[in-house]
């Protein structure tokens, strides 16, 4: 990787601004998935162990009005972080001002401070998410050096990443950002071959750019999930009431032509009349579908076909579930693909995409993947081949 990381800078005695992605799912003040916190620990520990003064900040959820603040406070995250680190995290419930500035001034080498949700600044005119230059400059003034470790927001130029970077001497990557660049960036720029991409999920329109870019770099592009039916329809098959984007049929045809055999579609499906967790009424090829039926999952022959293609892969990128995995009767395809990827011995395997990552974790395959991305939207845009502002701000070596 040609980007500078925390290893390349002196942190001892420095006020180190660290943009983390602590935008974790919460329910009634409880964190329901702490993966993003756990993934940020190596960078925080490194800075603290090397005598830096860690100043952490993140966004959490959307904050449109003062009422949103109560549910969007980072206080529970700071508490959990303190438990995970077994070290004090001084939480400052402010995003600017004297209290914050004094707390930072009092911070000693090896200590950790975290300030409040950066989106609290959005209440007055979207200052954070519109990259208000004065706000970025202010936050930059609080530290000596900037570490960006927030991959989940790397596809957006906000005051808390690009704004700070524009106003500080040097910006480097944390270990999590480095890992995301290495795996996702590496897959799209320099993959070990064969490189097999598996795409699924709900909408073709969300992932057109990804398919298009992956057709340039991957050896095979498997398409399952709710996206498959637009492609099947484009090939002239009836798909009943399955998810299908009529206005994307021409595009699907174009992609199929461009693919020149690279696109692999499912060969069997689980049919049902209702979008409910009842067992499929029958399983078979798309030609078996009745006009009032939909397919909510791929069938066992498709899993077998995909597993065969995956078996020789050296790089695998998976984005998007194969069916409505939230319903146990339609989780078979997604579990089957997880299993096929888990069985690969010498491949680099990467999951990008919020729901696919959740599925991999929920079904117990998390440790079987080389890398589970912490960024849904960011990993998609990275796979699309776009330059991400949060990576572009990091100094080159
Ligand atoms: P990711 O977050 O991994 O990128 P998406 O957000 O694109 O994935 O899609 C996830 C959603 O796709 C899931 O909620 C799942 O239920 C839905 N889905 C998958 N297959 C189908 C299908 N055949 N019909 C309807 N929805 C589907
Ligand atoms: Mg999703």
Short mmCIF file of C-alpha atoms and ligand atoms in Angstrom, two decimals:
data_model
loop_
_atom_site.label_atom_id
_atom_site.label_comp_id
_atom_site.label_asym_id
_atom_site.label_seq_id
_atom_site.Cartn_x
_atom_site.Cartn_y
_atom_site.Cartn_z
CA UNK A 1 0.00 0.00 0.00
CA UNK A 2 1.42 3.40 -0.95
CA UNK A 3 -0.50 5.30 1.73
CA UNK A 4 1.03 6.48 5.00
CA UNK A 5 -0.25 4.84 8.17
CA UNK A 6 0.13 5.48 11.89
CA UNK A 7 3.37 3.48 11.70
CA UNK A 8 4.90 6.24 9.59
CA UNK A 9 4.43 9.09 12.07
CA UNK A 10 5.67 10.09 15.49
CA UNK A 11 2.73 10.04 17.92
CA UNK A 12 4.52 10.34 21.25
CA UNK A 13 3.43 13.49 23.08
CA UNK A 14 1.19 14.45 20.14
CA UNK A 15 -2.49 15.29 20.19
CA UNK A 16 -3.68 12.67 17.71
CA UNK A 17 -7.10 13.29 16.15
CA UNK A 18 -8.61 9.92 15.26
CA UNK A 19 -11.73 9.75 13.08
CA UNK A 20 -13.25 6.37 13.86
CA UNK A 21 -16.49 4.88 12.54
CA UNK A 22 -18.55 4.22 15.66
CA UNK A 23 -21.82 4.44 13.74
CA UNK A 24 -23.03 1.22 15.35
CA UNK A 25 -26.61 -0.08 15.34
CA UNK A 26 -28.38 0.76 18.62
CA UNK A 27 -31.65 -0.32 20.16
CA UNK A 28 -33.00 1.41 23.28
CA UNK A 29 -29.53 2.71 24.13
CA UNK A 30 -27.91 -0.72 23.72
CA UNK A 31 -25.31 -1.49 21.05
CA UNK A 32 -26.58 -4.42 18.98
CA UNK A 33 -23.43 -5.01 16.90
CA UNK A 34 -20.06 -3.79 18.18
CA UNK A 35 -17.94 -4.97 15.26
CA UNK A 36 -16.97 -1.43 14.25
CA UNK A 37 -15.75 -0.67 17.78
CA UNK A 38 -13.75 -3.90 17.95
CA UNK A 39 -12.19 -3.19 14.55
CA UNK A 40 -11.02 0.24 15.72
CA UNK A 41 -9.15 -1.10 18.77
CA UNK A 42 -5.77 -1.84 17.13
CA UNK A 43 -5.30 1.77 16.00
CA UNK A 44 -6.35 3.22 19.36
CA UNK A 45 -4.09 0.81 21.27
CA UNK A 46 -1.14 1.56 19.01
CA UNK A 47 -1.42 5.30 19.53
CA UNK A 48 -1.87 5.00 23.28
CA UNK A 49 0.94 2.44 23.67
CA UNK A 50 3.24 4.78 21.78
CA UNK A 51 2.54 7.74 24.04
CA UNK A 52 0.05 9.61 21.87
CA UNK A 53 -2.89 11.56 23.27
CA UNK A 54 -5.87 9.98 21.55
CA UNK A 55 -8.77 12.26 20.62
CA UNK A 56 -11.55 10.10 19.19
CA UNK A 57 -14.67 11.19 17.34
CA UNK A 58 -17.33 9.71 15.08
CA UNK A 59 -20.79 10.26 13.74
CA UNK A 60 -23.73 8.15 14.91
CA UNK A 61 -27.00 7.93 13.02
CA UNK A 62 -28.75 10.95 11.58
CA UNK A 63 -29.27 14.08 13.60
CA UNK A 64 -31.78 16.44 12.03
CA UNK A 65 -33.18 18.16 15.11
CA UNK A 66 -32.41 18.68 18.80
CA UNK A 67 -34.80 15.82 19.70
CA UNK A 68 -32.62 13.34 17.76
CA UNK A 69 -29.70 14.08 20.08
CA UNK A 70 -30.97 11.91 22.93
CA UNK A 71 -30.88 8.71 20.85
CA UNK A 72 -27.70 9.66 19.04
CA UNK A 73 -25.31 10.34 21.89
CA UNK A 74 -22.00 8.50 21.73
CA UNK A 75 -21.95 8.11 25.54
CA UNK A 76 -22.88 4.37 25.47
CA UNK A 77 -20.21 3.78 22.83
CA UNK A 78 -17.56 5.50 24.97
CA UNK A 79 -18.61 3.29 27.89
CA UNK A 80 -18.32 0.12 25.81
CA UNK A 81 -14.99 1.23 24.37
CA UNK A 82 -13.67 1.74 27.89
CA UNK A 83 -14.69 -1.83 28.79
CA UNK A 84 -13.09 -3.28 25.66
CA UNK A 85 -9.85 -1.35 26.17
CA UNK A 86 -9.87 -1.79 29.95
CA UNK A 87 -8.66 1.76 30.09
CA UNK A 88 -10.36 5.07 30.89
CA UNK A 89 -12.07 6.89 28.03
CA UNK A 90 -12.84 10.49 29.01
CA UNK A 91 -16.12 11.30 27.29
CA UNK A 92 -16.83 14.96 26.55
CA UNK A 93 -20.48 15.55 25.62
CA UNK A 94 -19.64 18.50 23.35
CA UNK A 95 -18.50 18.88 19.76
CA UNK A 96 -16.75 22.24 20.29
CA UNK A 97 -16.10 24.95 22.86
CA UNK A 98 -14.26 25.62 26.08
CA UNK A 99 -15.11 22.40 27.94
CA UNK A 100 -13.78 20.30 25.06
CA UNK A 101 -10.71 22.47 24.55
CA UNK A 102 -9.80 22.34 28.23
CA UNK A 103 -10.26 18.57 28.37
CA UNK A 104 -7.91 18.21 25.41
CA UNK A 105 -5.38 20.59 27.00
CA UNK A 106 -5.43 18.46 30.17
CA UNK A 107 -4.95 15.18 28.30
CA UNK A 108 -1.68 13.40 29.13
CA UNK A 109 0.43 11.09 26.99
CA UNK A 110 -1.27 7.71 26.57
CA UNK A 111 -4.71 9.00 27.61
CA UNK A 112 -7.93 8.75 25.62
CA UNK A 113 -10.66 11.30 25.10
CA UNK A 114 -13.76 10.94 22.99
CA UNK A 115 -16.06 13.78 22.04
CA UNK A 116 -19.72 13.78 21.11
CA UNK A 117 -21.40 12.74 17.83
CA UNK A 118 -20.02 14.92 15.02
CA UNK A 119 -23.50 15.07 13.45
CA UNK A 120 -24.73 17.17 16.37
CA UNK A 121 -23.21 19.94 14.25
CA UNK A 122 -25.74 19.14 11.51
CA UNK A 123 -28.61 20.69 13.44
CA UNK A 124 -27.44 24.13 12.35
CA UNK A 125 -27.28 23.73 8.58
CA UNK A 126 -25.61 20.33 8.06
CA UNK A 127 -22.23 21.69 9.01
CA UNK A 128 -20.59 18.29 9.41
CA UNK A 129 -22.09 16.42 6.47
CA UNK A 130 -21.89 19.45 4.14
CA UNK A 131 -18.20 19.76 5.02
CA UNK A 132 -18.49 23.26 6.43
CA UNK A 133 -14.93 24.64 6.04
CA UNK A 134 -14.97 26.56 9.31
CA UNK A 135 -15.91 23.40 11.24
CA UNK A 136 -13.18 21.27 9.64
CA UNK A 137 -10.67 24.01 10.42
CA UNK A 138 -11.84 24.19 14.04
CA UNK A 139 -11.55 20.45 14.62
CA UNK A 140 -8.14 20.41 12.93
CA UNK A 141 -6.99 23.12 15.38
CA UNK A 142 -7.59 20.69 18.27
CA UNK A 143 -4.81 18.29 17.26
CA UNK A 144 -1.30 17.95 15.86
CA UNK A 145 -1.86 15.12 13.42
CA UNK A 146 -4.89 13.36 11.88
CA UNK A 147 -5.51 9.62 11.66
CA UNK A 148 -8.45 8.57 9.51
CA UNK A 149 -9.67 5.10 10.43
CA UNK A 150 -13.32 5.50 9.41
CA UNK A 151 -13.84 3.41 6.30
CA UNK A 152 -17.65 3.47 6.65
CA UNK A 153 -17.71 7.19 5.80
CA UNK A 154 -14.77 7.18 3.41
CA UNK A 155 -17.11 7.62 0.42
CA UNK A 156 -18.25 11.01 1.74
CA UNK A 157 -16.32 14.27 2.14
CA UNK A 158 -17.42 15.53 5.53
CA UNK A 159 -15.98 18.10 7.94
CA UNK A 160 -14.78 15.27 10.20
CA UNK A 161 -12.61 13.68 7.50
CA UNK A 162 -11.91 15.85 4.42
CA UNK A 163 -12.48 19.10 6.35
CA UNK A 164 -9.88 18.27 8.98
CA UNK A 165 -7.43 16.88 6.44
CA UNK A 166 -7.53 20.16 4.49
CA UNK A 167 -6.43 22.04 7.60
CA UNK A 168 -3.80 19.86 9.23
CA UNK A 169 -0.16 19.09 8.49
CA UNK A 170 -0.57 15.40 7.79
CA UNK A 171 -3.30 12.77 7.46
CA UNK A 172 -2.48 9.07 7.77
CA UNK A 173 -4.52 5.87 7.73
CA UNK A 174 -5.34 3.82 10.80
CA UNK A 175 -5.01 0.03 10.70
CA UNK A 176 -8.66 -0.55 9.83
CA UNK A 177 -8.60 1.82 6.87
CA UNK A 178 -5.33 0.20 5.82
CA UNK A 179 -6.98 -3.23 5.95
CA UNK A 180 -9.96 -2.11 3.86
CA UNK A 181 -7.63 -0.57 1.26
CA UNK A 182 -5.52 -3.70 1.18
CA UNK A 183 -8.42 -6.12 0.73
CA UNK A 184 -11.12 -4.27 -1.20
CA UNK A 185 -8.74 -1.96 -3.04
CA UNK A 186 -6.44 -4.91 -3.72
CA UNK A 187 -9.27 -7.04 -5.11
CA UNK A 188 -10.32 -4.44 -7.66
CA UNK A 189 -6.86 -3.25 -8.63
CA UNK A 190 -4.64 -6.32 -8.43
CA UNK A 191 -6.55 -9.55 -7.62
CA UNK A 192 -5.09 -13.03 -7.50
CA UNK A 193 -6.93 -14.99 -10.18
CA UNK A 194 -9.36 -16.50 -10.76
CA UNK A 195 -11.28 -13.60 -9.24
CA UNK A 196 -14.96 -14.46 -8.66
CA UNK A 197 -17.49 -11.82 -7.60
CA UNK A 198 -20.87 -12.80 -6.19
CA UNK A 199 -23.52 -10.14 -6.21
CA UNK A 200 -26.98 -10.27 -4.76
CA UNK A 201 -29.33 -8.18 -2.71
CA UNK A 202 -32.46 -6.35 -3.58
CA UNK A 203 -31.97 -3.89 -6.39
CA UNK A 204 -30.15 -3.89 -9.70
CA UNK A 205 -30.31 -0.10 -9.80
CA UNK A 206 -28.22 0.12 -6.59
CA UNK A 207 -25.49 -2.07 -8.01
CA UNK A 208 -25.32 -1.40 -11.76
CA UNK A 209 -22.01 0.41 -11.39
CA UNK A 210 -20.56 -2.40 -9.31
CA UNK A 211 -21.55 -5.05 -11.84
CA UNK A 212 -20.19 -2.93 -14.64
CA UNK A 213 -16.83 -2.39 -12.94
CA UNK A 214 -16.53 -5.99 -11.75
CA UNK A 215 -17.09 -7.18 -15.31
CA UNK A 216 -13.87 -5.31 -16.15
CA UNK A 217 -11.80 -6.88 -13.40
CA UNK A 218 -13.36 -10.22 -12.35
CA UNK A 219 -13.17 -13.53 -14.18
CA UNK A 220 -16.72 -14.52 -13.25
CA UNK A 221 -19.61 -12.47 -11.89
CA UNK A 222 -22.28 -14.56 -10.18
CA UNK A 223 -25.60 -12.78 -9.78
CA UNK A 224 -28.17 -14.06 -7.29
CA UNK A 225 -30.67 -12.55 -4.87
CA UNK A 226 -33.32 -10.08 -5.91
CA UNK A 227 -31.11 -8.77 -8.73
CA UNK A 228 -31.19 -12.00 -10.70
CA UNK A 229 -34.79 -11.60 -11.89
CA UNK A 230 -34.17 -8.44 -13.87
CA UNK A 231 -31.43 -10.32 -15.73
CA UNK A 232 -33.62 -13.40 -16.27
CA UNK A 233 -36.42 -11.18 -17.57
CA UNK A 234 -33.89 -9.48 -19.88
CA UNK A 235 -33.11 -12.94 -21.25
CA UNK A 236 -36.80 -13.37 -22.08
CA UNK A 237 -37.97 -15.46 -19.10
CA UNK A 238 -41.15 -14.76 -17.15
CA UNK A 239 -40.41 -14.03 -13.50
CA UNK A 240 -43.93 -13.81 -12.07
CA UNK A 241 -44.17 -11.34 -9.20
CA UNK A 242 -40.45 -11.62 -8.29
CA UNK A 243 -38.50 -8.45 -7.72
CA UNK A 244 -37.85 -7.03 -11.18
CA UNK A 245 -36.89 -3.57 -12.38
CA UNK A 246 -38.59 -3.15 -15.73
CA UNK A 247 -36.88 0.17 -16.44
CA UNK A 248 -33.48 -1.55 -16.06
CA UNK A 249 -34.11 -4.34 -18.58
CA UNK A 250 -32.18 -2.63 -21.38
CA UNK A 251 -29.27 -2.04 -19.06
CA UNK A 252 -29.37 -5.67 -17.92
CA UNK A 253 -29.28 -6.75 -21.60
CA UNK A 254 -26.30 -4.47 -22.21
CA UNK A 255 -24.45 -5.92 -19.22
CA UNK A 256 -25.19 -9.47 -20.37
CA UNK A 257 -23.72 -8.62 -23.78
CA UNK A 258 -20.70 -6.87 -22.31
CA UNK A 259 -20.19 -9.86 -19.98
CA UNK A 260 -19.61 -12.24 -22.87
CA UNK A 261 -20.32 -15.29 -20.69
CA UNK A 262 -18.79 -13.90 -17.51
CA UNK A 263 -22.17 -13.45 -15.81
CA UNK A 264 -23.52 -16.59 -14.16
CA UNK A 265 -27.22 -16.63 -13.15
CA UNK A 266 -29.00 -19.07 -10.81
CA UNK A 267 -30.52 -22.18 -12.40
CA UNK A 268 -33.20 -22.97 -9.82
CA UNK A 269 -35.38 -21.08 -7.38
CA UNK A 270 -37.74 -21.27 -4.39
CA UNK A 271 -41.22 -20.20 -5.40
CA UNK A 272 -44.06 -18.92 -3.25
CA UNK A 273 -47.20 -16.81 -3.60
CA UNK A 274 -46.62 -14.58 -0.58
CA UNK A 275 -43.73 -12.62 0.86
CA UNK A 276 -43.91 -14.61 4.09
CA UNK A 277 -41.77 -17.10 5.96
CA UNK A 278 -43.74 -20.15 4.80
CA UNK A 279 -41.87 -23.02 3.09
CA UNK A 280 -41.57 -22.64 -0.69
CA UNK A 281 -44.45 -24.30 -2.54
CA UNK A 282 -42.03 -25.69 -5.13
CA UNK A 283 -38.39 -25.51 -6.23
CA UNK A 284 -37.23 -25.58 -9.84
CA UNK A 285 -36.02 -23.70 -12.93
CA UNK A 286 -37.40 -20.25 -13.71
CA UNK A 287 -39.64 -21.76 -16.42
CA UNK A 288 -41.66 -23.40 -13.59
CA UNK A 289 -42.78 -20.09 -12.11
CA UNK A 290 -46.51 -19.30 -12.22
CA UNK A 291 -47.77 -15.79 -12.97
CA UNK A 292 -48.87 -15.22 -9.35
CA UNK A 293 -45.65 -16.54 -7.79
CA UNK A 294 -42.35 -14.97 -6.78
CA UNK A 295 -38.93 -16.42 -6.08
CA UNK A 296 -37.45 -15.51 -2.71
CA UNK A 297 -34.30 -17.60 -2.86
CA UNK A 298 -32.04 -19.57 -5.17
CA UNK A 299 -32.34 -23.37 -5.15
CA UNK A 300 -29.85 -26.18 -4.33
CA UNK A 301 -28.64 -26.66 -7.93
CA UNK A 302 -27.67 -23.00 -8.08
CA UNK A 303 -25.73 -23.31 -4.83
CA UNK A 304 -23.95 -26.34 -6.31
CA UNK A 305 -23.15 -24.46 -9.52
CA UNK A 306 -21.86 -21.43 -7.64
CA UNK A 307 -19.79 -23.62 -5.30
CA UNK A 308 -18.17 -25.27 -8.34
CA UNK A 309 -17.19 -21.90 -9.77
CA UNK A 310 -15.94 -20.72 -6.39
CA UNK A 311 -13.88 -23.87 -5.81
CA UNK A 312 -10.95 -22.70 -7.96
CA UNK A 313 -11.14 -19.01 -7.04
CA UNK A 314 -8.15 -17.24 -5.50
CA UNK A 315 -10.04 -14.01 -4.80
CA UNK A 316 -13.73 -13.82 -3.87
CA UNK A 317 -15.77 -10.69 -3.29
CA UNK A 318 -19.30 -11.20 -2.04
CA UNK A 319 -21.85 -8.40 -1.93
CA UNK A 320 -25.55 -9.00 -1.39
CA UNK A 321 -27.51 -12.00 -0.06
CA UNK A 322 -28.82 -14.70 -2.40
CA UNK A 323 -32.36 -14.57 -1.08
CA UNK A 324 -34.56 -13.12 1.63
CA UNK A 325 -32.22 -14.50 4.29
CA UNK A 326 -34.16 -12.74 7.06
CA UNK A 327 -36.77 -15.52 6.65
CA UNK A 328 -35.42 -18.96 7.58
CA UNK A 329 -37.18 -20.68 4.65
CA UNK A 330 -35.36 -18.41 2.21
CA UNK A 331 -31.94 -18.31 3.87
CA UNK A 332 -30.72 -21.57 2.26
CA UNK A 333 -29.05 -19.93 -0.73
CA UNK A 334 -27.20 -17.37 1.36
CA UNK A 335 -26.07 -20.01 3.86
CA UNK A 336 -25.01 -22.27 0.97
CA UNK A 337 -22.85 -19.54 -0.52
CA UNK A 338 -21.35 -18.74 2.92
CA UNK A 339 -20.51 -22.43 3.27
CA UNK A 340 -18.94 -22.62 -0.20
CA UNK A 341 -16.77 -19.59 0.51
CA UNK A 342 -15.89 -20.88 3.99
CA UNK A 343 -14.55 -24.09 2.44
CA UNK A 344 -12.01 -22.31 0.26
CA UNK A 345 -8.53 -23.00 1.60
CA UNK A 346 -6.21 -20.64 -0.21
CA UNK A 347 -8.42 -17.82 -1.41
CA UNK A 348 -8.71 -14.25 -0.19
CA UNK A 349 -12.40 -13.90 0.64
CA UNK A 350 -14.06 -10.55 1.22
CA UNK A 351 -17.58 -9.61 2.24
CA UNK A 352 -18.70 -6.08 1.44
CA UNK A 353 -22.24 -4.83 1.94
CA UNK A 354 -24.14 -4.30 5.17
CA UNK A 355 -26.72 -7.07 4.84
CA UNK A 356 -24.28 -9.67 3.49
CA UNK A 357 -21.88 -8.92 6.35
CA UNK A 358 -24.78 -9.25 8.81
CA UNK A 359 -25.77 -12.58 7.20
CA UNK A 360 -22.21 -13.95 7.35
CA UNK A 361 -21.99 -13.02 11.04
CA UNK A 362 -25.52 -14.20 11.90
CA UNK A 363 -24.98 -17.62 10.29
CA UNK A 364 -21.66 -18.08 12.09
CA UNK A 365 -19.23 -17.72 9.18
CA UNK A 366 -17.52 -14.49 10.26
CA UNK A 367 -14.19 -16.12 11.11
CA UNK A 368 -14.13 -18.01 7.79
CA UNK A 369 -13.77 -14.88 5.70
CA UNK A 370 -10.44 -13.14 5.19
CA UNK A 371 -12.11 -9.77 5.58
CA UNK A 372 -15.56 -8.49 6.46
CA UNK A 373 -15.79 -4.87 5.46
CA UNK A 374 -17.02 -2.33 8.02
CA UNK A 375 -18.44 -0.13 5.28
CA UNK A 376 -21.62 -0.89 3.32
CA UNK A 377 -21.95 2.15 1.03
CA UNK A 378 -18.21 2.76 1.09
CA UNK A 379 -17.35 -0.80 0.06
CA UNK A 380 -19.87 -0.58 -2.80
CA UNK A 381 -18.39 2.64 -4.13
CA UNK A 382 -14.89 1.22 -3.73
CA UNK A 383 -15.92 -1.86 -5.73
CA UNK A 384 -17.38 0.48 -8.34
CA UNK A 385 -13.82 1.67 -8.89
CA UNK A 386 -14.49 5.16 -7.52
CA UNK A 387 -11.94 7.23 -5.65
CA UNK A 388 -13.10 7.60 -2.05
CA UNK A 389 -12.53 11.06 -0.49
CA UNK A 390 -11.65 9.49 2.88
CA UNK A 391 -8.82 7.54 1.24
CA UNK A 392 -7.72 10.33 -1.11
CA UNK A 393 -6.97 12.61 1.89
CA UNK A 394 -4.41 10.14 3.26
CA UNK A 395 -0.82 11.16 2.44
CA UNK A 396 1.09 9.00 -0.01
CA UNK A 397 4.28 7.33 1.13
P1 LIG B 1 -26.06 -5.57 0.99
O1 LIG B 1 -26.46 -4.69 2.16
O2 LIG B 1 -25.32 -6.79 1.42
O3 LIG B 1 -25.34 -4.78 -0.06
P2 LIG B 1 -28.65 -5.26 -0.23
O4 LIG B 1 -28.95 -4.14 0.70
O5 LIG B 1 -28.42 -4.91 -1.65
O6 LIG B 1 -27.42 -6.11 0.33
O7 LIG B 1 -29.85 -6.30 -0.23
C1 LIG B 1 -30.27 -6.98 0.90
C2 LIG B 1 -31.71 -7.35 0.82
O8 LIG B 1 -32.01 -8.06 -0.36
C3 LIG B 1 -32.14 -8.24 1.94
O9 LIG B 1 -32.97 -7.53 2.81
C4 LIG B 1 -32.85 -9.40 1.26
O10 LIG B 1 -34.04 -9.78 1.91
C5 LIG B 1 -33.14 -8.84 -0.10
N1 LIG B 1 -33.34 -9.91 -1.12
C6 LIG B 1 -32.49 -10.86 -1.49
N2 LIG B 1 -33.04 -11.70 -2.38
C7 LIG B 1 -34.31 -11.27 -2.59
C8 LIG B 1 -35.41 -11.73 -3.39
N3 LIG B 1 -35.30 -12.80 -4.16
N4 LIG B 1 -36.56 -11.02 -3.33
C9 LIG B 1 -36.65 -9.93 -2.54
N5 LIG B 1 -35.67 -9.45 -1.77
C10 LIG B 1 -34.50 -10.11 -1.78
MG1 LIG B 2 -28.12 -3.29 2.45
#
